[in-house]
Amino acid sequence: MSMVSIPMPEELEHVLKPILDRAPAKGAEWLRAGFETRLAELYQQWQTLHISTARFAELLGVSPWELDDLLRERGLKVTNLPG
C-alpha cells in the first residue's frame, strides 16, 4: 500500500489530531473520505483536461506512477485521452 501525504491546514489538523488520538479508526475513516472526495474532484478536472497528469498527481501528493495505481485500484480510466 502506498503512503500519501496531503498538506493540511493547521486549523483542520487541530480538529483531527484529537480524534485520531481518541479513535484512530474514526479519524482514519474521515481522512479516507476526504482523500476520496479530493481524488474525485481532481479526477473530474483531469478528465476534462483542466489539469495535467503531473498536476493531478502533485495535488494528491503522489507520484504519477502511484496515481496510476490509485486509479486502477478504483476501476477508473488511467488516461484522460478521448476515446
Short mmCIF file of N, CA and C in Angstrom, two decimals:
data_model
loop_
_atom_site.label_atom_id
_atom_site.label_comp_id
_atom_site.label_asym_id
_atom_site.label_seq_id
_atom_site.Cartn_x
_atom_site.Cartn_y
_atom_site.Cartn_z
N MET A 1 0.84 -1.18 0.00
CA MET A 1 0.00 0.00 0.00
C MET A 1 0.89 1.24 0.00
N SER A 2 0.52 2.23 -0.79
CA SER A 2 1.27 3.47 -0.87
C SER A 2 0.90 4.40 0.28
N MET A 3 1.86 5.21 0.68
CA MET A 3 1.59 6.22 1.68
C MET A 3 1.39 7.54 0.94
N VAL A 4 0.33 8.24 1.27
CA VAL A 4 0.00 9.51 0.63
C VAL A 4 0.15 10.62 1.66
N SER A 5 0.79 11.69 1.27
CA SER A 5 0.96 12.83 2.15
C SER A 5 0.17 14.00 1.57
N ILE A 6 -0.72 14.54 2.36
CA ILE A 6 -1.57 15.64 1.90
C ILE A 6 -1.37 16.83 2.83
N PRO A 7 -1.00 18.00 2.28
CA PRO A 7 -0.90 19.18 3.13
C PRO A 7 -2.26 19.49 3.75
N MET A 8 -2.24 19.83 5.04
CA MET A 8 -3.49 20.06 5.75
C MET A 8 -3.40 21.41 6.46
N PRO A 9 -4.44 22.23 6.34
CA PRO A 9 -4.43 23.50 7.07
C PRO A 9 -4.30 23.23 8.58
N GLU A 10 -3.58 24.10 9.24
CA GLU A 10 -3.31 23.91 10.66
C GLU A 10 -4.59 23.81 11.49
N GLU A 11 -5.59 24.62 11.15
CA GLU A 11 -6.84 24.59 11.92
C GLU A 11 -7.55 23.23 11.78
N LEU A 12 -7.43 22.59 10.62
CA LEU A 12 -8.02 21.27 10.43
C LEU A 12 -7.23 20.21 11.20
N GLU A 13 -5.93 20.38 11.23
CA GLU A 13 -5.09 19.45 11.99
C GLU A 13 -5.47 19.46 13.46
N HIS A 14 -5.77 20.65 13.99
CA HIS A 14 -6.15 20.77 15.40
C HIS A 14 -7.46 20.05 15.68
N VAL A 15 -8.33 19.94 14.69
CA VAL A 15 -9.60 19.23 14.86
C VAL A 15 -9.38 17.73 14.75
N LEU A 16 -8.59 17.30 13.76
CA LEU A 16 -8.41 15.87 13.51
C LEU A 16 -7.48 15.18 14.49
N LYS A 17 -6.46 15.87 14.97
CA LYS A 17 -5.48 15.24 15.85
C LYS A 17 -6.12 14.59 17.08
N PRO A 18 -6.99 15.30 17.82
CA PRO A 18 -7.61 14.66 18.99
C PRO A 18 -8.46 13.44 18.60
N ILE A 19 -9.12 13.51 17.46
CA ILE A 19 -9.95 12.39 17.02
C ILE A 19 -9.07 11.20 16.68
N LEU A 20 -7.96 11.45 15.99
CA LEU A 20 -7.04 10.37 15.66
C LEU A 20 -6.44 9.75 16.93
N ASP A 21 -6.19 10.57 17.94
CA ASP A 21 -5.64 10.06 19.20
C ASP A 21 -6.68 9.23 19.97
N ARG A 22 -7.93 9.71 20.00
CA ARG A 22 -9.00 9.03 20.76
C ARG A 22 -9.56 7.81 20.03
N ALA A 23 -9.83 8.00 18.74
CA ALA A 23 -10.47 6.94 17.95
C ALA A 23 -9.78 6.85 16.60
N PRO A 24 -8.63 6.19 16.55
CA PRO A 24 -7.86 6.14 15.30
C PRO A 24 -8.66 5.64 14.10
N ALA A 25 -9.53 4.67 14.31
CA ALA A 25 -10.31 4.13 13.18
C ALA A 25 -11.25 5.19 12.62
N LYS A 26 -11.90 5.95 13.50
CA LYS A 26 -12.83 7.00 13.05
C LYS A 26 -12.05 8.11 12.33
N GLY A 27 -10.93 8.52 12.89
CA GLY A 27 -10.11 9.54 12.25
C GLY A 27 -9.61 9.09 10.89
N ALA A 28 -9.18 7.84 10.81
CA ALA A 28 -8.71 7.29 9.54
C ALA A 28 -9.85 7.26 8.52
N GLU A 29 -11.06 6.92 8.99
CA GLU A 29 -12.23 6.90 8.11
C GLU A 29 -12.50 8.30 7.54
N TRP A 30 -12.41 9.31 8.40
CA TRP A 30 -12.63 10.69 7.96
C TRP A 30 -11.56 11.10 6.95
N LEU A 31 -10.31 10.75 7.23
CA LEU A 31 -9.23 11.10 6.31
C LEU A 31 -9.41 10.41 4.96
N ARG A 32 -9.80 9.14 4.97
CA ARG A 32 -10.05 8.41 3.72
C ARG A 32 -11.17 9.06 2.93
N ALA A 33 -12.24 9.42 3.62
CA ALA A 33 -13.37 10.05 2.95
C ALA A 33 -12.94 11.38 2.32
N GLY A 34 -12.13 12.14 3.02
CA GLY A 34 -11.63 13.40 2.48
C GLY A 34 -10.72 13.18 1.28
N PHE A 35 -9.87 12.15 1.36
CA PHE A 35 -8.98 11.84 0.26
C PHE A 35 -9.77 11.40 -0.96
N GLU A 36 -10.76 10.54 -0.75
CA GLU A 36 -11.57 10.04 -1.87
C GLU A 36 -12.34 11.19 -2.53
N THR A 37 -12.83 12.12 -1.72
CA THR A 37 -13.54 13.29 -2.26
C THR A 37 -12.59 14.14 -3.11
N ARG A 38 -11.40 14.37 -2.58
CA ARG A 38 -10.40 15.16 -3.32
C ARG A 38 -10.00 14.44 -4.61
N LEU A 39 -9.80 13.14 -4.53
CA LEU A 39 -9.46 12.36 -5.72
C LEU A 39 -10.56 12.50 -6.77
N ALA A 40 -11.81 12.40 -6.37
CA ALA A 40 -12.93 12.51 -7.31
C ALA A 40 -12.98 13.90 -7.96
N GLU A 41 -12.76 14.95 -7.16
CA GLU A 41 -12.77 16.31 -7.69
C GLU A 41 -11.67 16.50 -8.72
N LEU A 42 -10.46 16.06 -8.37
CA LEU A 42 -9.32 16.22 -9.28
C LEU A 42 -9.47 15.33 -10.51
N TYR A 43 -10.05 14.15 -10.34
CA TYR A 43 -10.26 13.24 -11.47
C TYR A 43 -11.15 13.91 -12.52
N GLN A 44 -12.21 14.59 -12.07
CA GLN A 44 -13.10 15.29 -12.99
C GLN A 44 -12.35 16.39 -13.74
N GLN A 45 -11.52 17.15 -13.03
CA GLN A 45 -10.74 18.21 -13.68
C GLN A 45 -9.77 17.62 -14.69
N TRP A 46 -9.18 16.49 -14.36
CA TRP A 46 -8.21 15.82 -15.23
C TRP A 46 -8.90 15.27 -16.47
N GLN A 47 -10.08 14.64 -16.29
CA GLN A 47 -10.80 14.08 -17.42
C GLN A 47 -11.28 15.15 -18.39
N THR A 48 -11.53 16.35 -17.89
CA THR A 48 -11.96 17.45 -18.77
C THR A 48 -10.77 18.30 -19.24
N LEU A 49 -9.56 17.78 -19.01
CA LEU A 49 -8.31 18.40 -19.47
C LEU A 49 -8.04 19.76 -18.85
N HIS A 50 -8.58 19.99 -17.65
CA HIS A 50 -8.29 21.25 -16.95
C HIS A 50 -6.97 21.20 -16.19
N ILE A 51 -6.52 19.98 -15.85
CA ILE A 51 -5.21 19.82 -15.22
C ILE A 51 -4.48 18.67 -15.89
N SER A 52 -3.17 18.72 -15.84
CA SER A 52 -2.34 17.66 -16.43
C SER A 52 -2.21 16.48 -15.47
N THR A 53 -1.70 15.39 -15.97
CA THR A 53 -1.47 14.22 -15.13
C THR A 53 -0.47 14.55 -14.02
N ALA A 54 0.58 15.27 -14.38
CA ALA A 54 1.58 15.64 -13.39
C ALA A 54 0.97 16.51 -12.28
N ARG A 55 0.12 17.44 -12.68
CA ARG A 55 -0.52 18.33 -11.70
C ARG A 55 -1.50 17.54 -10.82
N PHE A 56 -2.24 16.64 -11.41
CA PHE A 56 -3.17 15.77 -10.69
C PHE A 56 -2.41 15.02 -9.59
N ALA A 57 -1.31 14.39 -9.97
CA ALA A 57 -0.50 13.64 -9.00
C ALA A 57 0.04 14.58 -7.92
N GLU A 58 0.56 15.72 -8.34
CA GLU A 58 1.13 16.68 -7.39
C GLU A 58 0.09 17.14 -6.37
N LEU A 59 -1.11 17.46 -6.83
CA LEU A 59 -2.15 17.94 -5.93
C LEU A 59 -2.62 16.86 -4.95
N LEU A 60 -2.45 15.59 -5.33
CA LEU A 60 -2.78 14.49 -4.42
C LEU A 60 -1.61 14.13 -3.52
N GLY A 61 -0.42 14.62 -3.85
CA GLY A 61 0.76 14.31 -3.05
C GLY A 61 1.34 12.94 -3.35
N VAL A 62 1.16 12.47 -4.60
CA VAL A 62 1.69 11.17 -5.01
C VAL A 62 2.49 11.33 -6.30
N SER A 63 3.23 10.30 -6.66
CA SER A 63 3.94 10.32 -7.94
C SER A 63 2.96 9.94 -9.05
N PRO A 64 3.29 10.25 -10.31
CA PRO A 64 2.41 9.84 -11.41
C PRO A 64 2.18 8.32 -11.43
N TRP A 65 3.18 7.53 -11.04
CA TRP A 65 3.04 6.07 -11.02
C TRP A 65 2.07 5.64 -9.91
N GLU A 66 2.17 6.30 -8.76
CA GLU A 66 1.24 5.99 -7.67
C GLU A 66 -0.18 6.39 -8.05
N LEU A 67 -0.30 7.52 -8.77
CA LEU A 67 -1.61 7.95 -9.25
C LEU A 67 -2.22 6.88 -10.15
N ASP A 68 -1.42 6.35 -11.05
CA ASP A 68 -1.88 5.28 -11.94
C ASP A 68 -2.42 4.11 -11.12
N ASP A 69 -1.68 3.71 -10.08
CA ASP A 69 -2.11 2.62 -9.21
C ASP A 69 -3.43 2.95 -8.51
N LEU A 70 -3.54 4.18 -7.99
CA LEU A 70 -4.76 4.60 -7.30
C LEU A 70 -5.97 4.52 -8.22
N LEU A 71 -5.79 4.98 -9.47
CA LEU A 71 -6.90 4.95 -10.43
C LEU A 71 -7.28 3.52 -10.78
N ARG A 72 -6.29 2.68 -11.02
CA ARG A 72 -6.56 1.27 -11.36
C ARG A 72 -7.28 0.56 -10.21
N GLU A 73 -6.86 0.81 -8.97
CA GLU A 73 -7.49 0.18 -7.81
C GLU A 73 -8.97 0.53 -7.71
N ARG A 74 -9.34 1.71 -8.22
CA ARG A 74 -10.73 2.16 -8.14
C ARG A 74 -11.51 1.89 -9.42
N GLY A 75 -10.84 1.26 -10.39
CA GLY A 75 -11.51 0.94 -11.65
C GLY A 75 -11.77 2.15 -12.53
N LEU A 76 -10.96 3.21 -12.35
CA LEU A 76 -11.12 4.43 -13.14
C LEU A 76 -10.18 4.41 -14.34
N LYS A 77 -10.55 5.18 -15.37
CA LYS A 77 -9.68 5.29 -16.54
C LYS A 77 -8.33 5.86 -16.11
N VAL A 78 -7.25 5.31 -16.67
CA VAL A 78 -5.92 5.77 -16.32
C VAL A 78 -5.36 6.71 -17.37
N THR A 79 -6.20 7.14 -18.29
CA THR A 79 -5.81 8.13 -19.28
C THR A 79 -6.93 9.14 -19.42
N ASN A 80 -6.56 10.35 -19.76
CA ASN A 80 -7.60 11.37 -20.00
C ASN A 80 -7.71 11.68 -21.49
N LEU A 81 -7.14 10.81 -22.31
CA LEU A 81 -7.25 10.98 -23.76
C LEU A 81 -8.64 10.57 -24.23
N PRO A 82 -9.19 11.28 -25.21
CA PRO A 82 -10.53 10.91 -25.70
C PRO A 82 -10.51 9.53 -26.34
N GLY A 83 -11.64 8.85 -26.25
CA GLY A 83 -11.78 7.58 -26.94
C GLY A 83 -11.87 6.40 -26.09
#
